[in-house]
Amino acid sequence: MENPQIPQPRPRNLVLLGCVLLVLLMLGAEGLRWMRSAHAAAQPSLAGAAHGGPVTLTELSSTHIPAPHGMPSAHASSMTPLPGNRMLAFWWAGSRESGPDVKVYASTWANGAWSAPWVVASRESLGAELGFGVRRIGNPVAWTDRDGKIHLYVVATGLGGWAASRIAHIVSQDQGASFRMRRVLPTSPLFNTSALVRTSPLALSDGGWWLPVYFEIGNKYPMLMAFDAQGNPTSLARIGQTTSTLQPAIVAVSKTEVRALLRDDSEARRMQHATSIDGGASWQDLPALDLPNHNTSMAAIRLASGQFLMLHNHAADDASARSVLRLSISEDMRSWRTVADIARGKAGDEFSYPTLQQVGDELHVTYTWQRQAIAHHRYRIQAGGTM
């Protein structure tokens, strides 16, 4: 008597089953993320901020940060202050975005000039410290804690594109001369994938900080990761409920109220924003601002005078999404008026990914110039007059 044949699973069915299980795993991981992501209320730092009269901006200098030799493409700058009214800038440069030769570079502003750039991180250096292959690196975001340590967050990915990215957290105790790996940020129960950074952190009154983060596999949404004063992540929370916004720029309005300005990836093409009135414990989406946003990133800060400054792309009829970079001011972060267009070109030109920092009575601005260099503008901030 012949033995009955046991049906063997077909390879195609196994692949389909594997895909279904992976999707279920991802959905479960996302559910776990938000089940445990409630933010404890925190108090944003308002050190030095006081409501005062109008201010004026006077441009003091305009230049490009020295470019690394043989690296024709540059993008995504970030700045953090150093003692002595100095500034430290980071950006990536290479042959092209996602190129294997892309590295994160740094340069110091001191005595009215930028230093020669040096390499901070590469695919090889991050891969060696992480223990797995890094295929590409991207946006860096910098923060100086109250002890003077510099925390640098770098987008890095193995297989896949930016949607499969993780965030490497590296730290310097010698003002950026060298960095050591701290961790991969724990942004998801599933491999920490699809987490990216772009915009500046916000100081908290207890010495900690909030790091703006965003997610972009399919749906896009902004998040905040909280750190204590020692640089340890303590919680992760979603900003609002939108599924087409990213790269949040976070600004404190009061000790309990925080606003997030958001890049819009929807058909609305308007700048989106959200608010928290309980120290970041919960967030509500607000109606879009009366400002165009054709899927471009912005930067915003609160000046020591109390006003709010935003640097953003303005899309006019005769321009393209990133060919005009506009500086705007507001008293309440709802109504904005134009101060100046600090960069304007023809359709197809690119002036993008801006960053703002105030040091004393000076405002420092950096942004991507034509994907070829990082531009730097410096302004004197003076009380009185109108902007």
Short mmCIF file of C-alpha atoms in Angstrom, two decimals:
data_model
loop_
_atom_site.label_atom_id
_atom_site.label_comp_id
_atom_site.label_asym_id
_atom_site.label_seq_id
_atom_site.Cartn_x
_atom_site.Cartn_y
_atom_site.Cartn_z
CA MET A 1 0.00 0.00 0.00
CA GLU A 2 1.42 3.36 -1.00
CA ASN A 3 1.95 6.04 1.61
CA PRO A 4 -0.29 9.09 1.07
CA GLN A 5 1.56 12.13 -0.15
CA ILE A 6 1.71 15.02 2.31
CA PRO A 7 0.95 18.29 0.49
CA GLN A 8 3.98 20.56 0.52
CA PRO A 9 3.51 24.31 0.87
CA ARG A 10 4.20 26.17 -2.33
CA PRO A 11 6.98 28.76 -2.28
CA ARG A 12 4.57 31.45 -3.47
CA ASN A 13 2.24 30.73 -0.57
CA LEU A 14 5.13 30.90 1.88
CA VAL A 15 6.16 34.30 0.53
CA LEU A 16 2.58 35.56 0.80
CA LEU A 17 2.27 34.26 4.34
CA GLY A 18 5.57 35.87 5.25
CA CYS A 19 4.42 39.22 3.87
CA VAL A 20 1.15 39.02 5.80
CA LEU A 21 2.98 38.20 9.03
CA LEU A 22 5.41 41.09 8.47
CA VAL A 23 2.55 43.54 7.94
CA LEU A 24 0.80 42.28 11.09
CA LEU A 25 4.06 42.60 13.00
CA MET A 26 4.53 46.19 11.82
CA LEU A 27 0.94 47.10 12.72
CA GLY A 28 1.37 45.52 16.13
CA ALA A 29 4.63 47.40 16.68
CA GLU A 30 2.96 50.68 15.76
CA GLY A 31 0.16 49.92 18.20
CA LEU A 32 2.67 49.21 20.95
CA ARG A 33 4.48 52.46 20.17
CA TRP A 34 1.41 54.57 20.88
CA MET A 35 0.14 52.46 23.79
CA ARG A 36 3.29 53.31 25.73
CA SER A 37 4.15 56.74 24.33
CA ALA A 38 2.25 59.07 26.64
CA HIS A 39 4.40 62.11 27.34
CA ALA A 40 4.82 63.31 30.88
CA ALA A 41 4.28 67.05 30.99
CA ALA A 42 7.52 69.05 30.85
CA GLN A 43 8.35 72.70 31.20
CA PRO A 44 10.11 74.27 28.20
CA SER A 45 12.95 76.60 29.07
CA LEU A 46 12.25 80.30 28.51
CA ALA A 47 15.66 81.46 29.71
CA GLY A 48 16.42 84.90 28.35
CA ALA A 49 13.04 85.33 26.67
CA ALA A 50 11.06 88.43 27.58
CA HIS A 51 8.29 90.23 25.78
CA GLY A 52 9.74 93.49 24.60
CA GLY A 53 9.31 96.02 21.85
CA PRO A 54 9.99 95.58 18.14
CA VAL A 55 13.41 94.57 16.91
CA THR A 56 15.40 95.22 13.75
CA LEU A 57 17.77 92.91 11.91
CA THR A 58 20.88 94.26 10.21
CA GLU A 59 22.89 91.88 8.07
CA LEU A 60 26.53 91.72 9.14
CA SER A 61 27.90 89.09 6.79
CA SER A 62 26.95 86.57 4.14
CA THR A 63 29.22 83.72 3.10
CA HIS A 64 29.48 79.98 2.49
CA ILE A 65 30.94 77.53 4.97
CA PRO A 66 34.15 76.10 3.45
CA ALA A 67 33.35 72.95 1.48
CA PRO A 68 35.27 69.68 1.78
CA HIS A 69 37.56 69.13 -1.19
CA GLY A 70 36.05 67.02 -3.94
CA MET A 71 32.53 66.96 -2.46
CA PRO A 72 30.25 68.82 -4.90
CA SER A 73 26.97 68.19 -3.06
CA ALA A 74 26.02 69.57 0.38
CA HIS A 75 22.77 69.60 2.34
CA ALA A 76 20.97 69.60 5.71
CA SER A 77 22.92 71.88 8.05
CA SER A 78 22.50 72.12 11.81
CA MET A 79 24.07 74.53 14.31
CA THR A 80 24.74 74.55 18.03
CA PRO A 81 26.42 77.30 20.12
CA LEU A 82 29.84 76.98 21.74
CA PRO A 83 31.33 79.06 24.59
CA GLY A 84 32.76 82.43 23.66
CA ASN A 85 30.04 83.38 21.13
CA ARG A 86 31.26 80.67 18.81
CA MET A 87 29.14 78.38 16.68
CA LEU A 88 29.51 74.80 15.49
CA ALA A 89 27.85 73.74 12.23
CA PHE A 90 27.23 70.23 10.89
CA TRP A 91 26.05 69.09 7.46
CA TRP A 92 26.49 66.22 5.05
CA ALA A 93 28.54 66.42 1.86
CA GLY A 94 29.47 64.00 -0.89
CA SER A 95 29.12 63.34 -4.60
CA ARG A 96 25.30 63.23 -4.33
CA GLU A 97 22.54 62.54 -1.82
CA SER A 98 22.66 58.89 -0.69
CA GLY A 99 26.07 58.47 -2.33
CA PRO A 100 28.48 56.00 -0.71
CA ASP A 101 31.00 58.78 -0.10
CA VAL A 102 28.61 61.01 1.88
CA LYS A 103 30.00 62.01 5.27
CA VAL A 104 28.92 64.35 8.05
CA TYR A 105 31.27 67.33 8.36
CA ALA A 106 31.70 70.07 10.95
CA SER A 107 33.12 73.60 11.01
CA THR A 108 33.55 76.16 13.80
CA TRP A 109 32.59 79.84 13.58
CA ALA A 110 35.00 82.00 15.59
CA ASN A 111 36.39 85.53 15.22
CA GLY A 112 34.25 86.22 12.18
CA ALA A 113 35.22 83.20 10.06
CA TRP A 114 34.54 79.49 9.58
CA SER A 115 37.28 76.92 10.11
CA ALA A 116 38.29 74.28 7.59
CA PRO A 117 35.79 71.39 7.75
CA TRP A 118 36.55 68.04 9.32
CA VAL A 119 34.84 64.64 9.14
CA VAL A 120 32.58 63.73 12.05
CA ALA A 121 30.87 60.56 10.80
CA SER A 122 30.84 58.28 7.78
CA ARG A 123 29.16 55.04 6.75
CA GLU A 124 32.26 53.18 7.82
CA SER A 125 32.66 54.84 11.22
CA LEU A 126 28.98 54.47 12.14
CA GLY A 127 28.84 50.89 10.86
CA ALA A 128 31.93 49.91 12.86
CA GLU A 129 30.49 51.28 16.11
CA LEU A 130 26.96 50.01 15.53
CA GLY A 131 28.05 46.55 14.48
CA PHE A 132 26.01 46.42 11.29
CA GLY A 133 26.37 47.77 7.78
CA VAL A 134 25.31 51.36 7.09
CA ARG A 135 24.36 51.95 3.48
CA ARG A 136 23.79 55.70 3.58
CA ILE A 137 23.80 58.58 6.04
CA GLY A 138 21.76 61.76 6.01
CA ASN A 139 20.54 64.64 8.15
CA PRO A 140 22.55 65.60 11.26
CA VAL A 141 20.96 67.50 14.18
CA ALA A 142 23.09 68.95 17.00
CA TRP A 143 22.45 69.86 20.62
CA THR A 144 24.76 71.17 23.37
CA ASP A 145 23.69 70.14 26.88
CA ARG A 146 24.22 72.21 30.02
CA ASP A 147 27.48 70.34 30.77
CA GLY A 148 28.94 71.30 27.39
CA LYS A 149 28.65 67.87 25.76
CA ILE A 150 27.53 67.93 22.14
CA HIS A 151 24.89 65.42 21.15
CA LEU A 152 24.68 64.73 17.44
CA TYR A 153 21.81 62.75 15.94
CA VAL A 154 22.52 61.32 12.47
CA VAL A 155 20.09 59.61 10.12
CA ALA A 156 21.52 56.27 8.96
CA THR A 157 20.04 53.40 6.98
CA GLY A 158 21.03 49.88 5.99
CA LEU A 159 18.88 48.25 3.34
CA GLY A 160 16.14 50.35 1.78
CA GLY A 161 15.74 54.09 1.41
CA TRP A 162 15.21 56.86 3.94
CA ALA A 163 11.94 55.27 5.05
CA ALA A 164 14.05 52.47 6.60
CA SER A 165 16.28 54.85 8.54
CA ARG A 166 17.40 54.76 12.14
CA ILE A 167 18.83 57.57 14.24
CA ALA A 168 22.37 57.18 15.56
CA HIS A 169 23.12 59.20 18.72
CA ILE A 170 26.79 60.15 19.03
CA VAL A 171 28.36 62.39 21.67
CA SER A 172 31.41 64.66 21.87
CA GLN A 173 33.10 65.86 25.05
CA ASP A 174 35.72 67.96 23.25
CA GLN A 175 33.53 70.50 21.42
CA GLY A 176 33.11 68.40 18.31
CA ALA A 177 36.71 67.31 17.73
CA SER A 178 35.74 63.66 18.23
CA PHE A 179 32.55 61.66 18.76
CA ARG A 180 31.68 58.31 20.32
CA MET A 181 28.58 56.21 19.71
CA ARG A 182 25.95 56.46 22.44
CA ARG A 183 23.08 54.42 21.01
CA VAL A 184 20.55 53.91 18.24
CA LEU A 185 17.49 55.80 19.44
CA PRO A 186 14.69 53.47 20.58
CA THR A 187 11.93 54.86 18.36
CA SER A 188 9.94 51.70 17.63
CA PRO A 189 9.38 48.18 18.95
CA LEU A 190 10.23 46.95 15.42
CA PHE A 191 13.90 47.50 14.53
CA ASN A 192 13.66 51.29 15.23
CA THR A 193 13.00 51.81 11.51
CA SER A 194 11.66 54.83 9.65
CA ALA A 195 12.76 57.42 12.17
CA LEU A 196 14.48 60.57 10.95
CA VAL A 197 15.54 63.99 12.28
CA ARG A 198 15.89 67.38 10.63
CA THR A 199 15.03 70.28 12.98
CA SER A 200 16.58 71.70 16.16
CA PRO A 201 15.81 70.41 19.69
CA LEU A 202 14.05 72.51 22.34
CA ALA A 203 15.51 73.07 25.82
CA LEU A 204 13.58 72.04 28.93
CA SER A 205 13.85 73.84 32.26
CA ASP A 206 15.25 70.75 34.04
CA GLY A 207 18.26 70.55 31.71
CA GLY A 208 16.73 67.98 29.38
CA TRP A 209 15.50 68.59 25.86
CA TRP A 210 12.96 67.55 23.25
CA LEU A 211 14.22 66.17 19.96
CA PRO A 212 11.79 66.54 17.02
CA VAL A 213 11.55 63.25 15.11
CA TYR A 214 9.39 62.10 12.20
CA PHE A 215 8.15 58.87 10.64
CA GLU A 216 7.67 58.27 6.91
CA ILE A 217 6.82 54.71 5.87
CA GLY A 218 3.59 55.29 3.93
CA ASN A 219 1.97 57.64 6.42
CA LYS A 220 4.04 60.59 7.58
CA TYR A 221 3.75 62.05 11.04
CA PRO A 222 5.80 64.11 13.53
CA MET A 223 6.97 62.99 16.98
CA LEU A 224 8.88 64.28 20.00
CA MET A 225 11.49 62.27 21.89
CA ALA A 226 12.23 63.57 25.38
CA PHE A 227 15.72 63.36 26.95
CA ASP A 228 16.77 63.93 30.53
CA ALA A 229 19.68 66.17 31.51
CA GLN A 230 22.13 63.26 31.10
CA GLY A 231 21.04 62.64 27.50
CA ASN A 232 18.97 59.52 28.12
CA PRO A 233 15.72 59.16 26.15
CA THR A 234 12.70 59.04 28.46
CA SER A 235 9.62 59.02 26.22
CA LEU A 236 8.32 59.32 22.67
CA ALA A 237 5.04 60.95 21.69
CA ARG A 238 3.19 61.67 18.49
CA ILE A 239 2.39 65.29 17.60
CA GLY A 240 -1.26 65.48 16.52
CA GLN A 241 -3.07 62.97 14.36
CA THR A 242 -2.13 63.98 10.82
CA THR A 243 -0.70 61.42 8.40
CA SER A 244 0.89 63.80 5.90
CA THR A 245 3.16 66.09 7.94
CA LEU A 246 6.80 65.80 8.96
CA GLN A 247 9.93 67.64 10.14
CA PRO A 248 8.37 69.53 13.06
CA ALA A 249 9.92 72.85 14.13
CA ILE A 250 9.19 73.22 17.86
CA VAL A 251 8.95 76.56 19.70
CA ALA A 252 7.90 77.33 23.29
CA VAL A 253 5.19 79.99 23.62
CA SER A 254 4.98 79.84 27.43
CA LYS A 255 5.96 77.52 30.28
CA THR A 256 3.10 75.21 29.32
CA GLU A 257 2.30 76.01 25.67
CA VAL A 258 4.37 74.70 22.75
CA ARG A 259 3.76 75.02 19.01
CA ALA A 260 4.94 72.79 16.20
CA LEU A 261 5.25 74.09 12.62
CA LEU A 262 4.99 71.23 10.13
CA ARG A 263 6.06 70.48 6.59
CA ASP A 264 2.99 69.55 4.52
CA ASP A 265 3.08 66.51 2.24
CA SER A 266 -0.62 66.74 1.31
CA GLU A 267 -2.51 68.36 -1.55
CA ALA A 268 -3.37 71.31 0.71
CA ARG A 269 0.11 72.81 0.22
CA ARG A 270 -0.26 74.99 3.32
CA MET A 271 1.93 75.19 6.38
CA GLN A 272 0.44 72.96 9.05
CA HIS A 273 0.80 73.40 12.79
CA ALA A 274 -0.16 71.84 16.10
CA THR A 275 -0.22 72.95 19.73
CA SER A 276 0.23 71.56 23.21
CA ILE A 277 -1.09 73.54 26.17
CA ASP A 278 -0.06 71.02 28.82
CA GLY A 279 3.71 70.93 28.47
CA GLY A 280 3.77 68.42 25.63
CA ALA A 281 1.60 65.79 27.37
CA SER A 282 -0.97 66.00 24.56
CA TRP A 283 -1.16 67.66 21.14
CA GLN A 284 -3.97 69.05 18.99
CA ASP A 285 -3.84 69.80 15.27
CA LEU A 286 -4.71 73.39 14.34
CA PRO A 287 -6.12 74.77 11.07
CA ALA A 288 -3.42 75.37 8.45
CA LEU A 289 -1.63 78.72 8.49
CA ASP A 290 -2.17 81.19 5.66
CA LEU A 291 1.28 80.41 4.30
CA PRO A 292 2.18 78.18 1.34
CA ASN A 293 4.19 75.04 1.96
CA HIS A 294 4.95 72.83 -1.01
CA ASN A 295 6.48 69.98 0.99
CA THR A 296 9.49 71.95 2.29
CA SER A 297 11.14 72.20 5.69
CA MET A 298 11.28 75.29 7.90
CA ALA A 299 13.12 76.55 11.02
CA ALA A 300 11.70 78.63 13.86
CA ILE A 301 13.00 80.14 17.10
CA ARG A 302 11.83 82.46 19.84
CA LEU A 303 14.04 85.52 20.09
CA ALA A 304 15.22 86.79 23.46
CA SER A 305 12.92 89.78 22.82
CA GLY A 306 9.89 87.47 22.81
CA GLN A 307 9.03 87.54 19.11
CA PHE A 308 9.07 84.44 16.93
CA LEU A 309 11.17 84.11 13.78
CA MET A 310 10.62 81.57 11.03
CA LEU A 311 12.72 80.85 7.96
CA HIS A 312 10.72 79.04 5.30
CA ASN A 313 10.30 78.53 1.56
CA HIS A 314 7.73 80.76 -0.10
CA ALA A 315 6.24 79.46 -3.35
CA ALA A 316 5.13 82.36 -5.55
CA ASP A 317 3.63 82.17 -9.03
CA ASP A 318 6.99 82.83 -10.70
CA ALA A 319 8.96 80.54 -8.39
CA SER A 320 9.27 76.87 -7.53
CA ALA A 321 8.95 75.14 -4.17
CA ARG A 322 12.46 75.94 -2.93
CA SER A 323 13.61 78.94 -4.97
CA VAL A 324 12.62 81.59 -2.38
CA LEU A 325 13.73 81.47 1.26
CA ARG A 326 11.74 83.94 3.37
CA LEU A 327 12.26 85.25 6.89
CA SER A 328 8.98 85.99 8.72
CA ILE A 329 8.16 87.28 12.21
CA SER A 330 5.17 86.81 14.52
CA GLU A 331 3.99 87.88 17.96
CA ASP A 332 1.77 84.83 18.47
CA MET A 333 2.92 82.16 15.95
CA ARG A 334 -0.43 82.44 14.15
CA SER A 335 -0.12 85.64 12.12
CA TRP A 336 3.17 86.12 10.27
CA ARG A 337 4.57 89.05 8.34
CA THR A 338 7.52 89.09 5.97
CA VAL A 339 10.83 90.50 7.12
CA ALA A 340 12.89 89.78 4.00
CA ASP A 341 13.65 87.18 1.36
CA ILE A 342 17.20 86.19 2.23
CA ALA A 343 17.58 84.08 -0.92
CA ARG A 344 15.64 84.34 -4.17
CA GLY A 345 16.33 82.64 -7.49
CA LYS A 346 14.60 81.46 -10.60
CA ALA A 347 12.33 78.44 -10.84
CA GLY A 348 14.36 75.30 -10.20
CA ASP A 349 16.89 76.94 -7.89
CA GLU A 350 17.16 75.55 -4.37
CA PHE A 351 17.62 77.37 -1.06
CA SER A 352 16.32 74.98 1.56
CA TYR A 353 16.56 73.21 4.94
CA PRO A 354 17.24 76.36 6.99
CA THR A 355 18.47 76.54 10.58
CA LEU A 356 18.38 79.48 13.03
CA GLN A 357 20.38 80.19 16.20
CA GLN A 358 20.57 83.31 18.36
CA VAL A 359 23.85 83.96 20.18
CA GLY A 360 23.81 87.13 22.26
CA ASP A 361 22.62 89.94 20.01
CA GLU A 362 23.39 88.05 16.80
CA LEU A 363 21.23 85.78 14.68
CA HIS A 364 22.97 83.04 12.71
CA VAL A 365 21.28 81.47 9.68
CA THR A 366 22.46 78.52 7.61
CA TYR A 367 20.74 76.79 4.70
CA THR A 368 21.39 74.62 1.67
CA TRP A 369 22.53 76.71 -1.31
CA GLN A 370 21.78 75.03 -4.66
CA ARG A 371 22.70 71.62 -3.17
CA GLN A 372 26.31 72.72 -3.65
CA ALA A 373 27.20 74.49 -0.40
CA ILE A 374 25.96 75.61 3.01
CA ALA A 375 25.26 79.35 3.11
CA HIS A 376 25.68 81.38 6.30
CA HIS A 377 24.12 84.78 7.07
CA ARG A 378 24.73 86.73 10.27
CA TYR A 379 22.46 89.53 11.55
CA ARG A 380 22.65 92.05 14.37
CA ILE A 381 19.45 92.04 16.48
CA GLN A 382 18.63 95.49 17.83
CA ALA A 383 15.72 96.68 19.97
CA GLY A 384 13.48 99.34 18.50
CA GLY A 385 12.18 100.00 15.00
CA THR A 386 10.05 97.67 12.92
CA MET A 387 10.68 94.50 10.99
#
